[in-house]
Amino acid sequence: MDGKRQKDESNANKQIFTALLATIPTFTYGIQIGWLSPLGPVLKSKQSPADTPLSDDEVSWVATALPLAAICGIPFFSYASDRFGRKLCVIAVSLLSCVSWTIKLTSINTPSLIAARVIAGIASGGCFVAVPVYVKEISEDSWRGALGSLTITVSKLGVIFVYAVGMSCSYATNQIVYLSISGIHVIMFSFMPESPNYLLKIGDEKKAASTISWLRSVNGKHKIVAEEISKLKEEQRRYDEAPRVSLQSVVRDRPTFSALRMTLMLMAMQTLSGCFALMNYAADVFTRAGTEWSPNTLALLVGSLQLAGSFLTTMSIERFGRKIPLACSSLVVSLCMTTLATCFLLEGPGWVGASAVCVCLFAYGAGLAPVPLVIMAEVFTFQFRSRMAGASMMFSFFCSSMTVLFYTPVANEFGAHAVFYTFAAVTLYGVLYTALWVPETKGKSLQEIQKFWTKSEPVFV
């Protein structure tokens, strides 16, 4: 048994490499998310590289443009990944990022920056549609959870990267570095294989078998290849025989509708936790907390802690499952948001607020950020998976855009404490919801997972 396990692990090398390369667009997404934290104050300063310094309202709209545009990017990439293939869509994400960085480099004014963020937002839609689907379809079952969580882990690495580069380099150098990353990815990923699922879907069984053979590092005649091709053909047969997906078919299929309702709630928990706003306005939050350290230095520390949390989940998710990390993460985030809000209300010491933010984003990275995406990929049938995941991510980006858009005006009008007490209430409810109404999906087949919703459940969940 140990020998077989070692053999399986050695066969995963190409899967891991391919998955890591496929997640480079999510690294760029992390850069886009954290971009305004070090560079927003620069754009508002008297030494701004922009034609005229940006106002608080203009920076809010620059921040909001990305998640709002991502709502449009998701259906586009959902359609394109089925029509043109997963690989081409992953490349298209990086091409759009190249356009975004080029605009930011050559035309520094509010309309151009908003346009660049819109393009980046469309690309972000692909990061959470094309990339996860591609990674899932190249991964064998034993690596599905770990490789699936890479999407979030790598994006956190991007957040750290932009904090570090943003602090140490000029505005122009920043954009050149980010443009280079996206451009190099376009070239490198052109040499990667298309996913076996899509190749089989378009009738190229021979190439699908060859791709599986390469990914698993086995001979083309190995039984692993034959077994996976047989499984994929069965999935495709069920998909072809299934009725066309419609809103009515989703509502009538109780397990699918219940799974969709649950994933929408998980996305609301994730985005309305306030952590997305914290990543965009990390430097501002530290300034409001009255810390004596450099806000950008603390933001870099926060990004590093968040990456550590994501890495912890990647390494442990197949051991501890989905529910425990999600519930514990939500509870810690709620406690930290309450501490931060109280610190703002009572004008407590800056180190308390800074510590709360650091612990909060570590906990977010360890559960609330990656786990909903992993669960989302596991609870839908092949027939519904792409569209239900797309609907969930559209809702997620809408919630994200609202938290970013209203963070500054609400904090200025009612005080930052009001904003963070709200975030704390959302995540506290998330603990209860996870404990009572989220199934454990670790190590279970889709049929076993869906049995959770065949039991009686409250209609308001």
mmCIF file of N, CA and C in Angstrom, residues 145-147 149 153 308-326 362 365-367 370-371 374 440 442:
data_model
loop_
_atom_site.group_PDB
_atom_site.id
_atom_site.type_symbol
_atom_site.label_atom_id
_atom_site.label_comp_id
_atom_site.label_asym_id
_atom_site.label_seq_id
_atom_site.Cartn_x
_atom_site.Cartn_y
_atom_site.Cartn_z
ATOM 1 N N GLY A 145 -8.975 18.343 -4.071
ATOM 2 C CA GLY A 145 -9.134 19.389 -3.058
ATOM 3 C C GLY A 145 -7.915 20.283 -2.940
ATOM 4 N N ALA A 146 -6.731 19.663 -2.890
ATOM 5 C CA ALA A 146 -5.495 20.440 -2.715
ATOM 6 C C ALA A 146 -5.233 21.352 -3.905
ATOM 7 N N LEU A 147 -5.335 20.814 -5.122
ATOM 8 C CA LEU A 147 -5.076 21.632 -6.308
ATOM 9 C C LEU A 147 -6.187 22.662 -6.519
ATOM 10 N N SER A 149 -7.758 24.269 -4.208
ATOM 11 C CA SER A 149 -7.560 25.391 -3.292
ATOM 12 C C SER A 149 -6.397 26.286 -3.709
ATOM 13 N N THR A 153 -4.964 30.329 -2.879
ATOM 14 C CA THR A 153 -3.616 30.461 -2.325
ATOM 15 C C THR A 153 -2.734 31.325 -3.213
ATOM 16 N N ALA A 308 -0.127 32.513 4.371
ATOM 17 C CA ALA A 308 0.142 31.406 5.288
ATOM 18 C C ALA A 308 -1.140 30.647 5.609
ATOM 19 N N GLY A 309 -2.233 31.395 5.785
ATOM 20 C CA GLY A 309 -3.520 30.749 6.038
ATOM 21 C C GLY A 309 -3.983 29.906 4.864
ATOM 22 N N SER A 310 -3.845 30.450 3.654
ATOM 23 C CA SER A 310 -4.243 29.712 2.458
ATOM 24 C C SER A 310 -3.388 28.471 2.269
ATOM 25 N N PHE A 311 -2.085 28.601 2.536
ATOM 26 C CA PHE A 311 -1.183 27.459 2.404
ATOM 27 C C PHE A 311 -1.546 26.374 3.412
ATOM 28 N N LEU A 312 -1.918 26.790 4.616
ATOM 29 C CA LEU A 312 -2.342 25.841 5.639
ATOM 30 C C LEU A 312 -3.543 25.037 5.160
ATOM 31 N N THR A 313 -4.503 25.716 4.533
ATOM 32 C CA THR A 313 -5.687 25.031 4.029
ATOM 33 C C THR A 313 -5.331 24.073 2.903
ATOM 34 N N THR A 314 -4.461 24.500 1.999
ATOM 35 C CA THR A 314 -4.050 23.643 0.886
ATOM 36 C C THR A 314 -3.448 22.340 1.403
ATOM 37 N N MET A 315 -2.665 22.434 2.470
ATOM 38 C CA MET A 315 -1.985 21.262 3.013
ATOM 39 C C MET A 315 -2.899 20.380 3.871
ATOM 40 N N SER A 316 -3.972 20.960 4.426
ATOM 41 C CA SER A 316 -4.749 20.220 5.430
ATOM 42 C C SER A 316 -6.193 19.937 5.050
ATOM 43 N N ILE A 317 -6.668 20.469 3.921
ATOM 44 C CA ILE A 317 -8.096 20.378 3.623
ATOM 45 C C ILE A 317 -8.564 18.941 3.425
ATOM 46 N N GLU A 318 -7.671 18.072 2.925
ATOM 47 C CA GLU A 318 -8.067 16.677 2.750
ATOM 48 C C GLU A 318 -7.999 15.896 4.069
ATOM 49 N N ARG A 319 -7.443 16.516 5.097
ATOM 50 C CA ARG A 319 -7.384 15.856 6.406
ATOM 51 C C ARG A 319 -8.527 16.298 7.306
ATOM 52 N N PHE A 320 -8.775 17.601 7.364
ATOM 53 C CA PHE A 320 -9.788 18.123 8.281
ATOM 54 C C PHE A 320 -11.143 18.348 7.624
ATOM 55 N N GLY A 321 -11.224 18.179 6.325
ATOM 56 C CA GLY A 321 -12.499 18.366 5.653
ATOM 57 C C GLY A 321 -12.789 19.818 5.352
ATOM 58 N N ARG A 322 -14.070 20.116 5.096
ATOM 59 C CA ARG A 322 -14.473 21.461 4.690
ATOM 60 C C ARG A 322 -15.160 22.236 5.816
ATOM 61 N N LYS A 323 -16.005 21.565 6.595
ATOM 62 C CA LYS A 323 -16.826 22.264 7.582
ATOM 63 C C LYS A 323 -16.002 22.861 8.724
ATOM 64 N N ILE A 324 -15.073 22.087 9.275
ATOM 65 C CA ILE A 324 -14.310 22.558 10.435
ATOM 66 C C ILE A 324 -13.481 23.806 10.094
ATOM 67 N N PRO A 325 -12.681 23.793 9.002
ATOM 68 C CA PRO A 325 -11.941 25.019 8.673
ATOM 69 C C PRO A 325 -12.855 26.204 8.393
ATOM 70 N N LEU A 326 -14.003 25.962 7.726
ATOM 71 C CA LEU A 326 -14.910 27.056 7.386
ATOM 72 C C LEU A 326 -15.544 27.656 8.634
ATOM 73 N N PHE A 362 -5.471 36.253 8.345
ATOM 74 C CA PHE A 362 -4.904 34.904 8.402
ATOM 75 C C PHE A 362 -6.041 33.884 8.452
ATOM 76 N N GLY A 365 -7.861 33.635 5.104
ATOM 77 C CA GLY A 365 -7.113 32.843 4.141
ATOM 78 C C GLY A 365 -7.120 31.364 4.458
ATOM 79 N N ALA A 366 -7.303 31.010 5.741
ATOM 80 C CA ALA A 366 -7.266 29.609 6.147
ATOM 81 C C ALA A 366 -8.597 28.888 5.969
ATOM 82 N N GLY A 367 -9.674 29.595 5.689
ATOM 83 C CA GLY A 367 -10.949 28.893 5.561
ATOM 84 C C GLY A 367 -11.987 29.609 4.737
ATOM 85 N N PRO A 370 -10.833 30.070 0.703
ATOM 86 C CA PRO A 370 -10.757 28.961 -0.252
ATOM 87 C C PRO A 370 -11.872 27.928 -0.162
ATOM 88 N N VAL A 371 -12.385 27.658 1.043
ATOM 89 C CA VAL A 371 -13.297 26.530 1.217
ATOM 90 C C VAL A 371 -14.601 26.674 0.420
ATOM 91 N N VAL A 374 -13.964 25.452 -3.047
ATOM 92 C CA VAL A 374 -13.776 24.003 -3.114
ATOM 93 C C VAL A 374 -15.131 23.296 -3.042
ATOM 94 N N GLU A 440 -20.633 18.018 4.822
ATOM 95 C CA GLU A 440 -19.210 17.694 4.695
ATOM 96 C C GLU A 440 -19.020 16.942 3.373
ATOM 97 N N LYS A 442 -15.825 16.130 2.023
ATOM 98 C CA LYS A 442 -14.529 15.456 1.916
ATOM 99 C C LYS A 442 -14.686 13.955 1.723
#
